[in-house]
XYZ file of C-alpha atoms in Angstrom:
772
model
C 137.252 155.363 68.432
C 134.860 158.999 69.301
C 130.831 157.386 67.898
C 127.386 159.930 67.735
C 124.737 157.162 66.571
C 122.103 159.814 65.426
C 118.610 158.854 64.264
C 118.421 159.099 60.037
C 114.660 159.705 60.632
C 114.036 161.483 63.508
C 117.844 162.963 63.340
C 118.357 163.425 66.609
C 121.020 161.888 68.506
C 120.550 158.284 69.801
C 124.210 158.075 71.153
C 127.175 159.418 72.413
C 130.520 156.386 72.735
C 134.120 155.942 73.580
C 136.121 153.323 73.470
C 139.336 153.150 74.387
C 140.273 150.685 71.259
C 144.325 151.172 72.319
C 143.041 147.813 74.590
C 140.225 146.483 73.679
C 138.249 146.521 71.054
C 135.172 143.678 72.995
C 133.820 146.778 73.466
C 133.191 147.861 70.251
C 132.193 145.143 68.296
C 129.304 144.208 70.553
C 128.135 147.846 70.213
C 128.689 147.827 66.494
C 125.994 143.769 66.259
C 124.023 144.775 68.806
C 123.090 147.581 69.460
C 122.307 150.162 66.480
C 119.679 150.361 63.781
C 119.100 150.020 60.781
C 119.670 152.604 58.738
C 120.736 155.189 61.416
C 124.280 157.333 60.460
C 127.587 156.680 62.750
C 130.272 159.744 63.232
C 133.311 158.199 64.014
C 136.396 159.917 64.403
C 140.206 157.850 65.815
C 142.000 160.170 68.978
C 145.379 158.724 69.992
C 145.390 155.103 68.692
C 143.071 153.818 67.283
C 144.505 150.803 65.498
C 147.147 148.764 68.421
C 143.927 146.045 69.114
C 141.298 147.497 66.984
C 140.819 143.126 64.960
C 140.894 142.083 61.422
C 136.664 141.487 62.707
C 135.974 145.361 63.881
C 137.133 146.250 61.082
C 134.514 144.776 58.698
C 131.923 145.378 61.046
C 133.095 148.746 59.301
C 131.185 146.888 55.748
C 128.531 147.201 57.521
C 128.032 151.053 57.598
C 129.613 151.909 53.377
C 133.594 151.483 54.509
C 136.309 150.657 52.666
C 139.274 151.716 53.459
C 139.748 151.367 57.111
C 141.897 147.991 56.854
C 144.132 151.028 56.048
C 144.124 152.652 58.922
C 147.561 151.752 60.903
C 149.654 153.368 63.912
C 148.732 156.228 65.058
C 147.115 157.231 62.260
C 143.457 159.418 61.446
C 140.527 158.376 60.912
C 136.843 159.861 60.097
C 134.037 158.383 58.826
C 129.939 158.853 57.998
C 128.194 156.373 57.823
C 124.889 153.829 57.590
C 123.765 150.945 58.574
C 122.815 148.965 55.218
C 124.688 150.967 52.643
C 127.404 149.217 50.468
C 130.800 148.846 51.372
C 132.666 152.013 49.395
C 129.776 154.471 49.864
C 130.625 155.963 53.141
C 132.082 158.693 53.701
C 135.746 158.786 55.235
C 139.096 159.634 55.305
C 142.730 158.774 56.436
C 145.425 160.616 57.791
C 148.301 158.658 57.694
C 151.379 158.856 60.267
C 154.579 160.225 58.789
C 158.194 159.060 59.890
C 159.250 160.932 62.018
C 156.297 162.451 63.124
C 154.078 161.435 66.908
C 151.136 161.844 65.328
C 149.588 162.221 62.395
C 147.977 165.722 60.723
C 143.737 165.853 61.812
C 141.528 164.209 59.755
C 138.521 166.342 58.695
C 135.309 165.049 56.536
C 133.009 169.129 56.654
C 130.069 169.514 54.176
C 126.192 168.944 54.168
C 125.101 165.935 54.922
C 121.918 164.193 52.646
C 120.302 160.803 53.707
C 120.318 158.613 53.069
C 124.515 158.602 53.714
C 124.931 155.722 49.896
C 123.256 153.322 48.131
C 121.967 150.049 49.694
C 124.060 147.013 48.885
C 121.240 146.215 46.558
C 121.302 149.605 45.110
C 124.707 149.003 44.141
C 125.013 145.835 42.211
C 121.816 146.490 39.923
C 123.975 149.574 39.165
C 126.288 147.711 38.338
C 124.825 145.441 35.938
C 123.652 149.068 34.255
C 126.925 149.809 33.841
C 127.679 146.158 32.248
C 125.741 147.262 29.679
C 126.361 150.346 29.014
C 129.903 151.874 27.138
C 133.039 152.510 30.005
C 133.270 155.350 29.596
C 129.705 156.264 30.084
C 130.119 155.449 34.001
C 131.024 159.050 35.145
C 127.925 160.195 34.050
C 125.041 157.570 35.162
C 124.583 159.811 37.350
C 121.548 162.415 37.569
C 122.667 166.133 37.597
C 121.252 167.890 40.346
C 122.790 169.588 43.676
C 122.085 166.482 45.385
C 124.580 164.159 43.529
C 126.680 167.261 43.790
C 126.524 167.585 47.131
C 126.867 163.821 47.586
C 130.186 163.142 45.009
C 131.637 165.868 47.202
C 131.227 164.396 50.898
C 132.708 161.412 49.652
C 135.974 163.392 47.864
C 138.236 162.456 50.818
C 137.926 158.500 50.629
C 139.452 158.527 47.095
C 142.637 160.220 48.844
C 143.477 157.998 51.712
C 146.388 156.085 51.112
C 148.245 153.754 52.755
C 151.552 153.974 54.892
C 154.445 153.106 53.166
C 157.974 151.379 53.839
C 160.146 153.165 55.350
C 163.633 151.752 52.519
C 163.133 149.969 49.483
C 164.801 146.837 50.043
C 160.674 146.414 51.686
C 158.591 148.132 48.894
C 158.006 145.111 47.692
C 155.354 142.254 49.834
C 157.777 139.186 49.346
C 156.600 136.673 47.475
C 157.645 133.195 47.022
C 159.547 130.956 45.488
C 159.769 127.799 44.482
C 162.523 124.735 44.900
C 164.307 124.757 41.777
C 164.368 127.944 40.916
C 165.341 130.983 42.278
C 165.889 129.645 46.501
C 168.960 130.696 47.380
C 171.036 128.911 49.981
C 173.597 131.301 51.680
C 176.800 130.019 53.669
C 176.708 126.892 55.745
C 176.757 126.221 59.410
C 177.583 123.134 61.536
C 174.643 122.383 63.525
C 173.409 125.864 62.548
C 175.217 127.008 65.261
C 175.012 124.339 67.847
C 177.737 122.787 69.551
C 176.764 119.846 68.470
C 174.868 117.765 65.981
C 171.268 117.012 66.551
C 170.010 113.721 67.933
C 168.901 110.873 64.927
C 167.455 112.025 62.658
C 166.073 115.815 64.175
C 167.371 119.301 62.061
C 169.424 121.387 62.762
C 166.866 125.200 62.947
C 168.372 128.145 63.580
C 165.129 131.400 64.594
C 166.049 134.916 64.739
C 163.734 138.289 64.674
C 166.300 140.294 63.480
C 166.442 143.657 65.510
C 163.928 146.243 65.870
C 164.424 147.206 62.664
C 167.826 147.770 62.014
C 169.178 143.812 61.705
C 167.687 141.771 59.569
C 166.234 137.834 60.406
C 168.444 135.237 59.994
C 166.483 131.452 58.762
C 168.615 128.397 58.594
C 167.509 124.887 58.062
C 169.595 121.329 58.271
C 173.325 123.683 58.618
C 172.602 126.433 55.518
C 170.995 129.306 56.338
C 168.071 130.033 54.020
C 166.977 133.618 55.478
C 169.372 136.352 56.213
C 170.227 139.392 54.817
C 170.396 139.692 51.229
C 169.079 136.211 51.144
C 165.695 135.174 49.919
C 164.527 138.434 49.872
C 164.547 138.552 54.983
C 162.950 141.898 55.512
C 159.424 143.597 57.098
C 156.850 141.258 58.317
C 156.556 137.353 57.902
C 159.492 135.074 56.661
C 158.408 131.229 56.101
C 160.878 128.493 55.292
C 158.606 125.075 53.753
C 161.231 122.176 54.352
C 160.293 118.839 53.830
C 161.657 116.471 56.634
C 162.365 113.633 53.994
C 164.152 114.713 51.743
C 165.967 117.438 54.085
C 165.231 120.282 51.262
C 163.612 123.382 51.279
C 160.974 123.032 49.008
C 159.807 126.990 49.388
C 161.600 130.226 50.294
C 158.465 133.610 50.475
C 157.955 136.846 53.114
C 155.377 138.804 53.153
C 155.049 141.815 54.376
C 151.674 141.988 56.802
C 152.208 145.613 58.018
C 152.280 147.207 54.433
C 150.541 144.836 52.461
C 147.672 142.370 52.935
C 148.901 140.211 49.810
C 145.555 137.363 48.934
C 148.936 135.174 48.101
C 150.019 134.818 51.228
C 146.730 132.403 51.744
C 147.630 130.345 49.197
C 150.763 130.081 50.439
C 149.922 128.241 53.454
C 146.822 126.886 51.397
C 149.762 124.655 49.605
C 151.620 123.202 52.205
C 152.322 119.648 52.003
C 151.012 116.253 54.979
C 154.200 116.674 57.011
C 155.802 119.620 56.055
C 157.664 121.697 58.863
C 157.218 125.445 58.081
C 159.701 127.703 59.625
C 158.879 131.667 60.316
C 159.650 134.628 62.096
C 158.381 137.663 61.833
C 160.832 141.493 61.799
C 160.344 144.411 62.578
C 156.113 144.878 62.172
C 154.366 141.726 60.945
C 150.915 142.300 61.948
C 149.132 145.057 61.163
C 148.363 143.588 57.128
C 147.713 140.259 59.273
C 144.046 138.818 57.990
C 141.819 136.375 60.925
C 141.707 133.832 57.821
C 145.658 133.939 57.948
C 145.433 133.544 61.830
C 143.274 130.868 61.591
C 145.396 128.616 58.732
C 148.862 129.756 61.385
C 146.455 128.143 64.321
C 145.991 124.992 62.112
C 149.290 124.387 61.971
C 150.537 124.446 65.870
C 150.735 127.873 66.871
C 148.996 129.031 70.089
C 150.457 132.351 70.036
C 149.621 133.517 66.164
C 145.948 135.675 67.401
C 148.312 137.226 70.259
C 150.796 139.216 68.097
C 150.518 142.833 67.533
C 151.851 145.949 67.061
C 155.293 145.641 66.623
C 155.949 142.325 68.755
C 158.399 139.888 67.602
C 157.545 136.274 66.802
C 159.436 132.504 65.963
C 157.488 129.569 65.276
C 158.024 126.186 63.649
C 154.725 124.498 62.779
C 153.997 121.649 60.294
C 150.982 120.386 58.002
C 148.852 117.910 59.756
C 149.533 118.728 63.133
C 147.081 117.116 65.980
C 147.984 119.761 68.417
C 150.323 122.869 69.572
C 153.833 122.707 68.941
C 156.357 123.244 71.591
C 158.356 124.654 69.719
C 157.376 128.860 69.721
C 158.169 131.560 70.750
C 156.463 135.400 71.318
C 157.428 138.523 73.391
C 155.831 141.736 73.012
C 156.697 144.819 71.701
C 157.635 148.212 74.727
C 157.217 150.910 75.183
C 160.459 154.028 74.458
C 161.572 156.529 77.050
C 158.921 158.751 76.705
C 156.294 155.636 77.367
C 154.432 156.452 74.256
C 155.613 154.628 70.856
C 155.779 151.046 70.901
C 158.664 150.124 70.008
C 160.635 146.583 69.455
C 160.686 144.215 72.356
C 164.497 142.132 72.724
C 165.017 139.812 69.697
C 164.542 136.154 69.782
C 167.374 134.346 68.562
C 166.840 130.395 69.569
C 168.309 126.861 67.815
C 166.879 124.086 68.143
C 166.234 120.413 67.249
C 163.061 119.606 65.172
C 162.175 115.988 64.280
C 160.658 115.173 61.270
C 157.639 114.700 63.607
C 156.618 116.921 65.708
C 155.504 115.738 69.435
C 152.025 117.521 69.426
C 150.744 119.907 73.095
C 147.398 118.741 73.255
C 147.053 121.671 75.015
C 147.641 125.495 73.667
C 150.598 126.936 75.246
C 149.541 130.124 77.218
C 150.679 133.612 76.930
C 148.796 136.728 77.987
C 149.118 140.577 76.867
C 147.807 142.109 79.990
C 147.158 144.936 78.049
C 145.248 147.044 81.536
C 148.874 146.304 83.514
C 151.190 147.030 80.662
C 149.744 150.556 79.289
C 149.337 151.978 83.488
C 152.686 150.583 83.785
C 153.890 152.909 80.117
C 151.412 155.968 81.414
C 153.257 156.188 85.657
C 156.154 155.700 87.762
C 156.695 154.184 90.937
C 155.552 150.853 91.311
C 159.525 148.772 91.427
C 158.830 144.859 90.504
C 154.913 145.335 89.648
C 156.187 147.398 86.954
C 159.208 144.848 85.953
C 159.656 143.906 82.446
C 158.946 140.013 84.159
C 155.999 141.116 85.637
C 154.578 143.852 84.366
C 152.170 140.591 81.269
C 150.700 138.931 83.867
C 147.883 138.122 84.413
C 146.369 139.459 87.901
C 143.466 136.486 88.488
C 141.855 136.302 91.981
C 142.333 132.740 94.176
C 139.900 130.310 93.551
C 137.694 129.086 96.185
C 139.782 126.377 98.671
C 136.590 124.183 98.030
C 133.774 124.239 95.215
C 131.957 123.657 97.632
C 132.428 127.715 99.154
C 131.920 129.253 95.992
C 128.776 131.066 96.722
C 129.402 131.180 100.009
C 127.508 134.479 101.401
C 131.568 136.133 102.596
C 132.156 136.566 98.778
C 128.861 139.143 97.525
C 129.148 140.735 99.911
C 130.784 144.140 98.806
C 134.342 145.337 99.455
C 134.710 148.938 99.952
C 137.927 150.612 99.192
C 138.327 153.753 100.361
C 141.463 154.697 98.753
C 144.576 157.188 99.519
C 147.886 159.011 98.550
C 150.054 156.173 98.262
C 149.767 154.666 94.905
C 152.326 151.365 96.227
C 149.659 150.389 99.190
C 147.299 150.608 97.031
C 148.517 148.533 94.929
C 150.132 145.574 96.788
C 146.467 145.759 98.928
C 144.813 144.935 95.995
C 147.193 142.197 95.346
C 147.049 141.122 99.035
C 143.098 140.975 98.572
C 143.285 139.130 95.818
C 144.974 135.959 96.887
C 141.734 135.350 99.085
C 140.368 132.145 98.613
C 136.314 132.627 96.520
C 137.560 136.795 96.034
C 134.625 137.688 93.541
C 136.842 140.947 91.465
C 133.568 143.010 91.206
C 132.724 142.557 94.280
C 135.414 145.301 95.166
C 134.919 148.602 94.221
C 137.453 151.597 94.736
C 136.603 155.389 95.859
C 138.982 158.395 95.808
C 138.964 161.623 95.889
C 138.204 163.613 92.119
C 141.859 164.925 92.133
C 144.028 161.902 91.809
C 143.011 158.971 89.955
C 145.593 157.221 89.225
C 143.529 155.345 91.985
C 140.449 154.720 89.510
C 143.067 153.611 86.614
C 144.708 151.168 88.843
C 141.113 149.605 90.003
C 140.859 148.995 86.347
C 144.246 147.136 86.594
C 142.995 144.474 89.478
C 139.023 144.391 87.204
C 137.485 146.444 89.777
C 135.322 149.303 89.604
C 136.241 152.242 91.268
C 134.234 155.616 92.169
C 135.421 159.069 92.675
C 133.963 161.304 95.341
C 134.710 165.300 95.911
C 137.099 166.101 97.132
C 138.091 166.160 100.603
C 140.839 168.182 102.794
C 140.840 165.346 105.569
C 140.945 161.232 104.279
C 139.000 161.486 107.372
C 136.555 163.772 105.415
C 136.735 161.727 102.181
C 136.061 158.180 104.349
C 133.037 159.464 105.699
C 131.664 160.380 102.165
C 132.922 156.456 100.728
C 130.666 154.806 104.057
C 127.531 156.723 102.648
C 127.936 156.371 99.009
C 128.482 153.292 99.668
C 124.682 152.181 101.016
C 123.318 153.403 98.461
C 124.955 151.606 95.898
C 124.363 148.630 97.139
C 121.075 149.171 98.510
C 120.735 145.028 98.990
C 123.168 144.450 101.329
C 122.724 143.422 104.671
C 126.865 144.179 105.150
C 129.986 146.046 103.959
C 133.688 145.033 103.883
C 135.401 148.541 104.939
C 139.338 148.563 103.922
C 141.517 151.892 104.730
C 143.928 153.383 103.368
C 146.883 151.360 103.506
C 146.084 148.711 105.568
C 147.499 145.054 104.099
C 144.771 142.002 103.682
C 145.899 138.387 104.608
C 145.455 135.552 102.172
C 143.019 134.617 105.132
C 141.016 137.935 105.871
C 138.069 136.237 104.075
C 138.250 133.448 105.683
C 137.557 134.734 109.176
C 135.378 137.137 108.275
C 133.386 133.886 106.769
C 133.287 131.652 109.772
C 132.165 134.810 111.737
C 129.801 135.535 110.297
C 127.202 133.100 111.107
C 127.451 134.313 114.660
C 127.329 137.756 113.504
C 124.009 137.540 111.385
C 121.909 135.354 113.688
C 123.210 137.880 117.713
C 121.613 141.048 117.156
C 124.637 142.331 119.598
C 126.641 142.239 117.318
C 127.186 145.191 114.804
C 130.141 143.106 112.613
C 134.237 141.558 112.293
C 136.970 143.432 112.926
C 139.588 141.911 111.317
C 142.499 143.999 113.265
C 143.521 143.193 117.249
C 144.432 146.396 118.554
C 146.146 144.319 121.105
C 148.429 141.085 119.238
C 151.223 142.752 119.991
C 154.647 140.652 118.989
C 154.600 137.305 121.778
C 151.135 139.109 122.954
C 148.864 137.513 120.211
C 149.569 133.102 119.158
C 146.514 132.058 118.862
C 144.495 132.256 115.143
C 142.457 129.743 115.956
C 140.569 132.253 118.351
C 137.556 135.251 118.024
C 136.891 137.546 120.792
C 133.455 140.040 121.481
C 134.439 143.314 122.158
C 133.047 146.795 122.698
C 135.166 148.706 120.551
C 134.942 149.476 117.503
C 138.934 148.805 116.283
C 138.514 149.735 112.381
C 141.264 149.187 109.644
C 139.235 145.642 108.272
C 136.508 145.562 109.399
C 132.304 143.593 108.054
C 129.556 146.105 109.168
C 125.954 145.886 109.351
C 123.977 147.962 107.872
C 121.215 147.663 110.299
C 124.076 149.473 112.341
C 124.527 151.914 110.497
C 121.481 153.224 109.766
C 120.531 153.055 113.529
C 123.621 154.353 115.105
C 125.905 156.245 112.223
C 123.812 157.445 109.300
C 122.403 160.694 110.501
C 125.460 161.490 112.749
C 128.867 160.238 110.473
C 129.916 163.860 110.696
C 129.542 164.052 115.264
C 131.110 160.781 115.972
C 133.452 159.604 112.969
C 135.406 163.166 112.795
C 138.485 161.058 113.400
C 139.829 158.565 112.107
C 138.753 154.838 113.604
C 142.062 154.059 116.039
C 141.248 157.407 117.714
C 137.721 155.494 117.917
C 134.444 157.052 117.334
C 132.233 158.281 119.551
C 129.139 156.241 119.193
C 125.601 156.098 122.116
C 125.349 153.266 124.004
C 128.614 151.434 123.821
C 128.320 148.479 125.398
C 125.016 147.641 124.489
C 126.799 146.408 121.293
C 129.586 144.724 120.582
C 132.093 143.655 117.156
C 133.661 139.582 117.394
C 137.897 140.725 116.506
C 140.322 137.966 116.006
C 143.249 137.093 117.741
C 145.687 137.373 115.908
C 145.133 140.001 113.373
C 143.511 139.364 109.912
C 145.224 142.006 108.764
C 148.493 144.601 108.554
C 148.730 149.101 108.720
C 151.984 149.990 106.422
C 153.918 152.334 108.223
C 153.043 155.480 108.925
C 154.856 158.041 107.466
C 153.209 161.533 109.771
C 153.933 162.591 113.161
C 154.325 159.661 115.092
C 151.897 161.201 118.440
C 152.541 159.038 121.711
C 148.960 157.154 120.250
C 150.304 156.240 116.931
C 153.966 154.787 118.063
C 152.072 152.683 120.047
C 149.875 151.700 117.589
C 152.246 151.007 114.435
C 155.072 152.107 115.790
C 155.943 148.128 118.431
C 155.934 145.044 116.536
C 152.560 143.288 116.057
C 151.370 139.579 115.427
C 149.523 139.196 112.392
C 148.916 135.850 110.733
C 151.800 134.626 107.724
C 150.917 136.651 104.698
C 151.796 133.557 102.287
C 148.159 130.336 101.264
C 147.865 129.315 105.050
C 143.985 129.650 106.026
C 143.338 128.878 109.691
C 140.178 127.637 110.973
C 138.612 129.470 114.107
C 137.520 126.903 116.209
C 135.666 129.229 118.394
C 133.452 130.920 115.712
C 130.414 128.413 116.927
C 129.825 130.433 119.815
C 130.376 133.180 119.403
C 126.473 135.051 120.163
C 126.031 136.200 123.072
C 124.837 133.375 125.747
C 127.464 130.573 124.023
C 129.973 132.933 124.463
C 129.510 134.213 128.402
C 128.695 130.224 129.262
C 132.270 129.440 127.789
C 133.953 132.524 129.474
C 132.773 131.252 132.738
C 133.209 128.088 132.753
C 137.401 128.947 131.401
C 137.320 131.464 134.482
C 136.428 129.057 136.612
C 138.699 126.535 135.930
C 141.621 129.281 135.490
C 145.026 129.100 137.710
C 147.013 131.793 138.573
C 149.976 134.067 138.035
C 153.424 134.709 140.062
C 151.383 137.788 142.663
C 154.890 139.528 143.593
C 154.967 139.709 139.837
C 151.447 141.077 140.027
C 152.034 143.166 142.425
C 154.640 145.601 141.115
C 152.973 145.932 137.638
C 150.264 147.994 140.351
C 153.252 149.868 142.354
C 156.329 150.138 139.865
C 155.563 151.744 136.633
C 158.635 150.545 134.890
C 157.625 147.379 135.614
C 156.857 144.241 132.737
C 155.675 140.694 134.030
C 158.425 137.891 132.543
C 155.697 136.261 129.815
C 158.436 133.613 129.482
C 157.677 131.752 133.067
C 154.234 131.645 132.281
C 154.895 128.155 130.793
C 157.027 127.109 133.237
C 154.481 127.524 135.539
C 151.528 125.948 134.325
C 153.053 124.156 131.598
C 151.690 124.891 127.529
C 147.607 125.708 126.504
C 146.842 126.865 130.887
C 144.167 129.633 131.071
C 144.853 131.992 133.583
C 143.058 134.759 135.062
C 143.902 137.828 136.819
C 141.558 139.722 139.104
C 141.537 143.100 140.311
C 140.129 145.311 143.010
C 138.021 148.946 141.142
C 136.430 151.101 143.276
C 133.465 151.863 140.644
C 132.983 150.246 137.100
C 134.945 152.952 135.492
C 138.141 153.066 137.968
C 140.249 151.014 134.943
C 143.436 151.824 137.132
C 144.595 149.052 137.118
C 143.006 147.130 134.405
C 145.506 149.772 132.359
C 149.013 149.483 134.953
C 148.349 145.214 133.793
C 148.317 145.836 130.266
C 151.426 148.527 130.628
C 152.859 145.559 132.509
C 151.555 142.402 130.639
C 152.477 144.378 127.106
C 149.709 145.673 125.528
C 148.100 148.532 124.988
C 149.398 151.611 126.676
C 148.631 154.915 126.654
C 148.156 157.234 129.011
C 144.855 159.043 129.054
C 143.308 156.855 126.369
C 140.724 154.368 127.782
C 142.259 150.547 127.191
C 141.187 148.177 124.598
C 139.786 145.778 123.364
C 137.415 145.307 126.850
C 134.437 142.951 126.931
C 131.968 143.604 129.654
C 134.942 144.455 132.092
C 137.413 141.149 131.081
C 140.232 141.932 128.895
C 141.585 138.692 126.821
C 145.369 138.324 125.244
C 147.496 134.712 124.902
C 150.637 133.620 124.912
C 151.495 131.299 122.517
C 148.864 129.418 123.789
C 147.812 130.225 126.791
C 144.571 132.805 127.689
C 145.249 135.256 130.269
C 142.342 137.593 131.303
C 141.898 140.748 133.335
C 138.355 140.488 135.143
C 138.038 143.612 137.597
C 135.768 143.807 140.365
C 132.666 145.513 138.767
C 132.804 143.122 136.154
C 129.847 139.894 136.060
C 132.955 137.397 135.821
C 134.773 137.748 139.319
C 131.690 136.514 140.629
C 133.589 132.882 138.442
C 136.478 133.633 140.050
C 138.179 130.554 142.028
C 138.707 130.664 146.055
C 142.248 130.702 145.737
C 142.436 133.451 143.657
C 144.175 136.593 144.884
C 142.588 139.689 144.139
C 145.401 142.801 143.284
C 144.780 146.560 144.914
C 145.761 149.417 143.153
C 147.021 152.782 145.723
């Protein structure tokens, strides 16, 4: 619905709004009820499809603006109205163009001319006029208004609304709205069907029932009860709309049969049909072809009162079966609903697979205490109709499933500061990876989707649409040639959009967070909060290769900015990055950002990564092959949460004290094997011997000689030999004051240079390796 709101006095445009009522009419309802002042004028036109989720309640809101024909707007009809808040029903200027059979869309609905204000008479004026007319001769009604130019103009404006017509049913058999047939009168019984087609008889006093919705509009529905068909082709007016059978479980007799064409008519007799149900009577129902278009709220209320969980969800071309009972205290267990689907051109909604159910129904239904739950995921459904390539995410089994964030593991953690930190995702062009990234993020216990924002290139809007499916916000950025340019823009814009946040959590493209992602940040955040030398937390450990990272309970301090998935302090951004993004951060984060003052700030990283990166699909350089071509360790991608045992010891002083104590108690590894590491470029340290040397859970220190603090020749050779990050011409990763730390199983290994402040903690018996 496209809407313009005009002040009736100043004639100024007050609002211009667009409401996607194909998805939901909630925002339209709220706007009509709360935002438009009395006497203001609305001009509204439909576009594409506006009836699918336009509820009876929303349609009735337009009555307050003089509408009288909106109830007749059906799938892909076109509609236009000029109305005014406060005028009587029928006084608005409105027109409908109905979609004809075989046409994808209806012809344009147009109303034009010079507008006279007020648009029409108020309800009070109309009521007064009716009283006058009642006292006059009926033939004088057409001459009651003064003959003047204003009246003639207004008459011309309203002329089109008389031309609007309701859609005609497709076939002769369905032209009537149906109606009811009473027992002893017109009810016809069809063929006998033993047990209504079930292999064995129903136990005790249970009643055999067969409910079949029919196939599309081609095959008519069927209802069998107690061994007799009562609704079927050529029997008791089976057809489009709602087909009902009323059954008395005491006498075992069908008492009434009826069909109501709730697509083409809003016959009030349906309301009466439901009202006169007797206590204990069973109502058997099937929806065939299309049964929702004229199904009023009051009817849905009545059927819900008979035990229906799904009747409020019934929409265009859905199929539905139901067994309810007058007087039920709760909800019926005998109800099914299948949602309509898109056809091959992904535009017109077509029928789902039919429901065909045979059941034994007890004389008194055993009510469910809570509604059965079905969710029509309109956002996901519409996205999947429009876009290909999402596999299981858009499969028929999955595309109605709600996308719900995981609840907090403990209610006391619901308001933890970590869940109020904005999460910024910089999307690339692999939308399936973005989908997986968002799904993984939703698995983090306690996450608030309103804190997630996806930034994307303006030329690639599918990322923004995907964000909407997950109920997340998005922001399009000016088009960029390189991803690094998009990344810089997103980081800069994020701080302006979240000016009061002290931190941002940033996820780069194709980076998949584990379910422990936010939990890890949550535990480490207090240390970052209280230590000025810590500027953030990374979920990625560049040295966490398979077999080199097994201590999921440990976190380290490092002097690098690992990137991929990380939390960043605003104070660090403003001091070191804000005015230098185009200088420091031209390369991908894994190549290393050139930030001034390296060594006087650090990040917290996990021993075992809390993110993993998808397969790199570009040209594999030696750096990329080392980072993303080797098997890595990451925490399990499931529901498990990990406790960080040293989270309270990450502040500078505590961390230094802990390290020095660990080093002083450390043991040595095999000297001969270590010497080979420095002399043989192909040597690999046999990690399996580590446990046999000292058993599980030990701490091992390797000391090496340096000529200067910048001399990392021996360290680089050791990293290669131990299977850590090693690429010629690239610096060693994961350093902390001349120390590199990793784990193997529960064993901790520390590589320490002679220029490091930790060298003084060397045990007297430890050897010092020298690189020739």
